[in-house]
Coordinates of C-alpha atoms (C1' of nucleotides) in Angstrom, one line a residue:
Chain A
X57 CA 315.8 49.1 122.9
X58 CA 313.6 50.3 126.0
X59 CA 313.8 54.0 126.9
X60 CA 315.4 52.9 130.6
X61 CA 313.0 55.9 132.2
X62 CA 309.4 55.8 130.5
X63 CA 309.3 52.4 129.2
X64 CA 308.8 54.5 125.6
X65 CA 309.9 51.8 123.3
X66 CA 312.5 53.4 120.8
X67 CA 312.5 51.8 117.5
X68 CA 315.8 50.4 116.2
X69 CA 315.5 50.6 112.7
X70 CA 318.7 50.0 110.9
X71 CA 320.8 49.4 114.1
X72 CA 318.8 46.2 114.8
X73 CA 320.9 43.7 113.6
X74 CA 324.3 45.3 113.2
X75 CA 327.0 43.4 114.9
X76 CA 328.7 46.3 116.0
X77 CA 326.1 47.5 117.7
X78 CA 325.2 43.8 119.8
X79 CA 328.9 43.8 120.3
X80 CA 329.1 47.1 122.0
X81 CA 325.9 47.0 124.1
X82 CA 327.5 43.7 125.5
X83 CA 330.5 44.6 126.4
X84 CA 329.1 47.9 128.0
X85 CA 327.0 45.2 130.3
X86 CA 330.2 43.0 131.1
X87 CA 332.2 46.2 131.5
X88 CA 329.8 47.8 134.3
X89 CA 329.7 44.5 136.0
X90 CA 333.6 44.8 135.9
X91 CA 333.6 47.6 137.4
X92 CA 330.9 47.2 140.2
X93 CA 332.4 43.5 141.1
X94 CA 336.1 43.6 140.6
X95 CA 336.8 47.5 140.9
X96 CA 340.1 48.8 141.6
X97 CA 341.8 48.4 138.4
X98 CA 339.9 48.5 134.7
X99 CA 339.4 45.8 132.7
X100 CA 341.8 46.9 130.5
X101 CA 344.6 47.7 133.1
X102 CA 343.5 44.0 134.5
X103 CA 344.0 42.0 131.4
X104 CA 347.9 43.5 131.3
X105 CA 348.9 42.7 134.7
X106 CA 347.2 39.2 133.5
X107 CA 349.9 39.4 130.4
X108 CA 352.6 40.5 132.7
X109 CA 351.8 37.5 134.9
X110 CA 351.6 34.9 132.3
X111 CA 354.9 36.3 130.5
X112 CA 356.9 37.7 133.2
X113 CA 359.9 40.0 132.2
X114 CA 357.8 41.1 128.8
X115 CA 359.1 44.4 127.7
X116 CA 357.0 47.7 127.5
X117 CA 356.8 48.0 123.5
X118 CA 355.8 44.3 123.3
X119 CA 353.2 44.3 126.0
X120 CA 352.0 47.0 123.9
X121 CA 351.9 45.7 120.3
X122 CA 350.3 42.5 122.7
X123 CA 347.5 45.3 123.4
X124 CA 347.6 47.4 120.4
X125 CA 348.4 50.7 122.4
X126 CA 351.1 52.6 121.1
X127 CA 354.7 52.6 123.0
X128 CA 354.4 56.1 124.1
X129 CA 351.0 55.4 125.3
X130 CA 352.4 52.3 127.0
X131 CA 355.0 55.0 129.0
X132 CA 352.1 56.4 131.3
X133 CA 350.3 52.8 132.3
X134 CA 353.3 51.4 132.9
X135 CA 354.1 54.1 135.4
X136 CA 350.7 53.8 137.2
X137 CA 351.2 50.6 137.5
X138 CA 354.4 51.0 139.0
X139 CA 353.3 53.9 141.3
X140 CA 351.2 51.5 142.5
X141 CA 353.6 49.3 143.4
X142 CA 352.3 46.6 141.3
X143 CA 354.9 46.4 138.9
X144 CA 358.2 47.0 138.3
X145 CA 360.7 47.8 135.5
X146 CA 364.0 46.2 135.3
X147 CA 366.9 46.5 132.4
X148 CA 366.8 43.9 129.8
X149 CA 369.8 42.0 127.9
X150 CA 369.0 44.7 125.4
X151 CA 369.8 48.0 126.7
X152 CA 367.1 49.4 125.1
X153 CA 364.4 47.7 126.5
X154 CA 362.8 47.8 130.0
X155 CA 361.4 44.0 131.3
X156 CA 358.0 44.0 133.2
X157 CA 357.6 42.1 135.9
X158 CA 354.9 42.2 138.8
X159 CA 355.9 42.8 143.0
X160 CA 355.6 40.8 145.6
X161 CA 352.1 42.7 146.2
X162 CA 351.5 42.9 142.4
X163 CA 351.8 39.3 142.7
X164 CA 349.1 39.1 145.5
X165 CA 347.2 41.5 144.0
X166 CA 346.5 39.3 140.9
X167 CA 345.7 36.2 142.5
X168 CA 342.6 38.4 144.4
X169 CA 342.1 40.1 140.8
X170 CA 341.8 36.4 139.8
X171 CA 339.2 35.0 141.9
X172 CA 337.1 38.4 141.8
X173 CA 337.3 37.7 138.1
X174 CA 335.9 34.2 138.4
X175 CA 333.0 35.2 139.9
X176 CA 332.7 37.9 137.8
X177 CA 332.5 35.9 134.8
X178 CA 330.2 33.0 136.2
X179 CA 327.9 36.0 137.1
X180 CA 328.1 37.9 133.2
X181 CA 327.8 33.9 132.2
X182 CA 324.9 32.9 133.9
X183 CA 322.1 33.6 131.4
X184 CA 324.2 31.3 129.3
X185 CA 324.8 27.6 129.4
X186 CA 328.3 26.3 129.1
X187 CA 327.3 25.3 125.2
X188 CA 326.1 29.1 124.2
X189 CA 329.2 30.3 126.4
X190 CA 331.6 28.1 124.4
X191 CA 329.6 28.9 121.0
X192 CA 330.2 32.7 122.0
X193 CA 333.9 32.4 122.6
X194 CA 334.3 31.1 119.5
X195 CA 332.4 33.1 117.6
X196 CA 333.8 36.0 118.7
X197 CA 337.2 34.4 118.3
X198 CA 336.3 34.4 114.6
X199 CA 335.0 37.8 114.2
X200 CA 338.1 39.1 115.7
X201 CA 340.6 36.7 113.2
X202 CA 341.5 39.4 111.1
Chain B
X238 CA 347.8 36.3 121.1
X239 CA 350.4 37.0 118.8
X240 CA 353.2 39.9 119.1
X241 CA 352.2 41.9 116.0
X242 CA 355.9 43.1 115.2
X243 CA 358.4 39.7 116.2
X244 CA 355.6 36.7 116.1
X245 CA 356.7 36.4 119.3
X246 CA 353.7 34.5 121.0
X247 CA 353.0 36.1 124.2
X248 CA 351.0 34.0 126.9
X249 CA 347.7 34.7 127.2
X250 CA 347.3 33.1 130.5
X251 CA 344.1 33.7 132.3
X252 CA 342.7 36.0 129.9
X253 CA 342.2 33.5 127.5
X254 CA 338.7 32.2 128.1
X255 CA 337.2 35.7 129.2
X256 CA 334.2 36.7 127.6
X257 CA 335.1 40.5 128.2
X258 CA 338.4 40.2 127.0
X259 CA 336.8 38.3 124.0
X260 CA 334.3 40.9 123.1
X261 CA 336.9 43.7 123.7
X262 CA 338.9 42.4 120.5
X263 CA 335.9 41.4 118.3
X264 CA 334.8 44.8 119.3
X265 CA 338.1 46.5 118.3
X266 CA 338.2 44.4 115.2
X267 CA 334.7 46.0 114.2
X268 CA 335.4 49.4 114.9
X269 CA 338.5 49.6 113.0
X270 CA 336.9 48.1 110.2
X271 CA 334.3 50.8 110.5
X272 CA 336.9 53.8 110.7
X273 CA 338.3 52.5 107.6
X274 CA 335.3 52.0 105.5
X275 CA 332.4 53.9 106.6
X276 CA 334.7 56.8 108.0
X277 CA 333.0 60.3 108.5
X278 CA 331.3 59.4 111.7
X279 CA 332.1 57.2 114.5
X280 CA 330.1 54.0 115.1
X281 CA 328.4 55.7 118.2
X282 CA 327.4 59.0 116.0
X283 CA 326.5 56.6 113.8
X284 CA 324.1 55.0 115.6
X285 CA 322.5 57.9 117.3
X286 CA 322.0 59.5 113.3
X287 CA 320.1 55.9 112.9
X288 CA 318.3 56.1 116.0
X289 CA 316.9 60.0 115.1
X290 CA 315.8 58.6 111.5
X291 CA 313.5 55.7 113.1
X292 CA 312.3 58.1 115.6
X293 CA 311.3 61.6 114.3
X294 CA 311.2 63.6 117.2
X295 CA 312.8 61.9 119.9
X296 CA 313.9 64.2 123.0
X297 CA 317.4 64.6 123.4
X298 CA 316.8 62.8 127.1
X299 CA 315.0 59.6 126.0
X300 CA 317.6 59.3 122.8
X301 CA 320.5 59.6 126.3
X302 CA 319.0 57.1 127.9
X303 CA 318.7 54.8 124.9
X304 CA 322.2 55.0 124.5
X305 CA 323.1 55.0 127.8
X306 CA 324.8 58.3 127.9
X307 CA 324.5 61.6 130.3
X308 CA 322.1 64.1 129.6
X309 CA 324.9 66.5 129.6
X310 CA 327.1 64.4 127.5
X311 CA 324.4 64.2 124.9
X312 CA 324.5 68.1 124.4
X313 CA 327.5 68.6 122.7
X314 CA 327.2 65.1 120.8
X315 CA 323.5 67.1 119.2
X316 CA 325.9 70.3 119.5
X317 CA 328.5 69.1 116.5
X318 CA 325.9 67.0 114.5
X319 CA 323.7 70.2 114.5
X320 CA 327.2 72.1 113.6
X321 CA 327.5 69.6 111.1
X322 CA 324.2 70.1 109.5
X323 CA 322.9 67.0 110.1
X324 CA 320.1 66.8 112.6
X325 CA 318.2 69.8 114.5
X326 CA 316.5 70.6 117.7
X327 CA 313.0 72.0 117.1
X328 CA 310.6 73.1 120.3
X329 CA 308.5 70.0 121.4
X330 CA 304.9 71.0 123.1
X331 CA 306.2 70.2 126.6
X332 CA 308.5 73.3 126.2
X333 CA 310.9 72.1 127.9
X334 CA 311.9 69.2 125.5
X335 CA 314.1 69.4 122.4
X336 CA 313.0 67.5 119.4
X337 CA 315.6 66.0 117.2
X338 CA 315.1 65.6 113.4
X339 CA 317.6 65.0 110.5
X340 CA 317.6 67.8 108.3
X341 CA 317.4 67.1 104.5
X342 CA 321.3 66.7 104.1
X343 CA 320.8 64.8 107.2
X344 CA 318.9 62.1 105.7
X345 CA 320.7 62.0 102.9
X346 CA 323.8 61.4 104.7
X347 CA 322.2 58.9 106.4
X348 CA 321.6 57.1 103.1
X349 CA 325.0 57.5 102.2
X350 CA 325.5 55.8 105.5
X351 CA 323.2 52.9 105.3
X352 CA 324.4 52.3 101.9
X353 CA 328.2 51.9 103.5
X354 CA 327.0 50.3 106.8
X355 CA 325.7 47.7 104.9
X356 CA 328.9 46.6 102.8
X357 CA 331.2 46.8 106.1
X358 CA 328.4 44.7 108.2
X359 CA 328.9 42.3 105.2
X360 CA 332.8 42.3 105.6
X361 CA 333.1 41.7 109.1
X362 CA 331.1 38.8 108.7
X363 CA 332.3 37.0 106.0
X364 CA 334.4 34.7 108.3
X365 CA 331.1 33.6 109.5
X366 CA 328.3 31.3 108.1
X367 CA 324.4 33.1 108.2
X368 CA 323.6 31.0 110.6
X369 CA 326.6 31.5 112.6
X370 CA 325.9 35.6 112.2
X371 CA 321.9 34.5 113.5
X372 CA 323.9 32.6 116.6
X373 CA 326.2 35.6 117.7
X374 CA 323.6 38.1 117.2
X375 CA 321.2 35.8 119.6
X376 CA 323.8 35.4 121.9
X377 CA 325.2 38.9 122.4
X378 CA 321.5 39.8 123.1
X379 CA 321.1 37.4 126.0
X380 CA 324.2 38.5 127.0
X381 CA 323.4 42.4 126.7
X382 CA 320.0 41.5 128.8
X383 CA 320.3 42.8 132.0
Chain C
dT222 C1' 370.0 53.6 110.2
dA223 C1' 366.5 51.3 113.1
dT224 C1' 364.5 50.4 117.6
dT225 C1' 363.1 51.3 122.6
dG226 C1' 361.6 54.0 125.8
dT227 C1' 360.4 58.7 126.7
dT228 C1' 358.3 63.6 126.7
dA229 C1' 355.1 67.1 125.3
dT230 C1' 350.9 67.9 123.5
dA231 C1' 346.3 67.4 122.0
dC232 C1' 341.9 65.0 120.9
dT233 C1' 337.7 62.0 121.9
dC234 C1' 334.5 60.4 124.9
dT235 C1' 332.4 60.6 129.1
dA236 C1' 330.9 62.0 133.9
dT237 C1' 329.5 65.2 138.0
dA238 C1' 327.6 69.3 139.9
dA239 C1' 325.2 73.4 139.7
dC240 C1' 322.2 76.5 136.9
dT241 C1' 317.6 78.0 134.0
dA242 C1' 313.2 77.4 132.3
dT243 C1' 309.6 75.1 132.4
dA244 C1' 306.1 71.8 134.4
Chain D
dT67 C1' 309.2 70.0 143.8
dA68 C1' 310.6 67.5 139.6
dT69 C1' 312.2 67.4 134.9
dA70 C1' 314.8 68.8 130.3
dG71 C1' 318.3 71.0 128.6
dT72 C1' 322.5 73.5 129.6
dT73 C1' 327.2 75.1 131.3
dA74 C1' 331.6 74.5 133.5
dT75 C1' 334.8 71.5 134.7
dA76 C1' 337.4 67.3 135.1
dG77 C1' 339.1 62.7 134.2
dA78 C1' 340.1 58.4 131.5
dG79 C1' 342.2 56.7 127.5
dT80 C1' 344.4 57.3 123.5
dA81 C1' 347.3 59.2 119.5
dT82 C1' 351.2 61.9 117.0
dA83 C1' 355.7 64.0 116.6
dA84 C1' 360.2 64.7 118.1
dC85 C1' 364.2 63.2 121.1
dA86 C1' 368.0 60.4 123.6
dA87 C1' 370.1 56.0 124.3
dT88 C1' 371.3 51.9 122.3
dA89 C1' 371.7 48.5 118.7

DNA sequence: TATTGTTATACTCTATAACTATA
DNA sequence: TATAGTTATAGAGTATAACAATA
């Protein structure tokens, strides 16, 4: 780890080769390019209108099990979303529950969020080859299999 | 992606093969691994307490920028681990610099902490071969390089 | 009784802008 | 002028506990 001002060089010690600590300076580097090259929405909030897209009508407690956020957490993201006229609530089968579904400009919103995506990843990707990409989806696949 | 609660399999559709979306989970597996086991202090705390003991003396400024944080926001992280009676500022001989140093409890706890680091490190990858651990270490670096 | 969405509330982590004391 | 630490303030993002409607 450089000292980003001075060049100091700060030693690591223990933290060296912890994979928590690899783990989180990457996805701080994928994150900031996130946000300087998609923008808008967080990559958080992008990967549920992603869910809501692939799973249309979804309701709010299981997008959030999906996510791990907690139901009543789920309440306020869900209504961002919707006062942003990306998605929209409708009445399941079930009384109870409330089905997710993106707009018409949700809808066209995603498929921009899409492509900025792609390019976004091709960039965080490009001091990999497609073998070490693949390796590195897997891996991380694995270390996530609880 | 699995629905937690019914099995139900929810889509993943384009988030699938995204390495942020990826690291995000692996991530969040880690951490809460970490809360469970090691406890006490947060893997970020964590790190920093690691970060003092390899480097006696460090300014509260270059220890921000090594972790990437605000000069600002690193005042009331030294704030509560001084409060706890971990680590404390001394006078540096540019007199406008803090030092930080663990205190004797300090380094003790930091023992304690290796000690527990250690075993979780272990645990999280156990799903993996040593040479698989060697790979995603290697490859989160390249990744982290900016 | 159990589940879904909801509200009220609070906590953690972080940033920005302006201040002070030194350099 | 520039830098290190500081204060005041605000904004994400999340959780817990209690509640109403529905099953």
């Amino acid at each position: 780890m450089l000292d980003a001002k001075t060049n100091d060089p700060l030693e690591l010690g223990a933290l060296a080769g912890l994979l928590g600590y690899r783990l989180r300076l990457a996805q701080q580097a994928v994150f900031r390019d996130f946000a300087a090259s998609v923008g808008e929405v967080s990559p958080g909030r992008a990967g549920m209108l992603l869910l809501v897209e692939a799973n249309p009508g979804v309701t709010q407690g299981s997008l959030a099990r999906a996510v791990r956020l907690e139901r009543s957490t789920m309440v306020g993201v869900i209504d961002a979303l919707e006062a942003r006229g990306l998605i929209e609530r409708r009445r399941g089968a079930d009384r109870r529950t409330k089905g997710l579904w993106l707009t018409r400009p949700g809808r066209a919103f995603v498929a921009r969020l899409k492509r900025r995506i792609d390019s976004h990843e091709r960039r965080v990707a490009s001091h990999l080859s497609v073998l070490e990409r693949e390796q590195l989806l897997g891996l991380l696949a694995k270390l996530a299999a609880r």
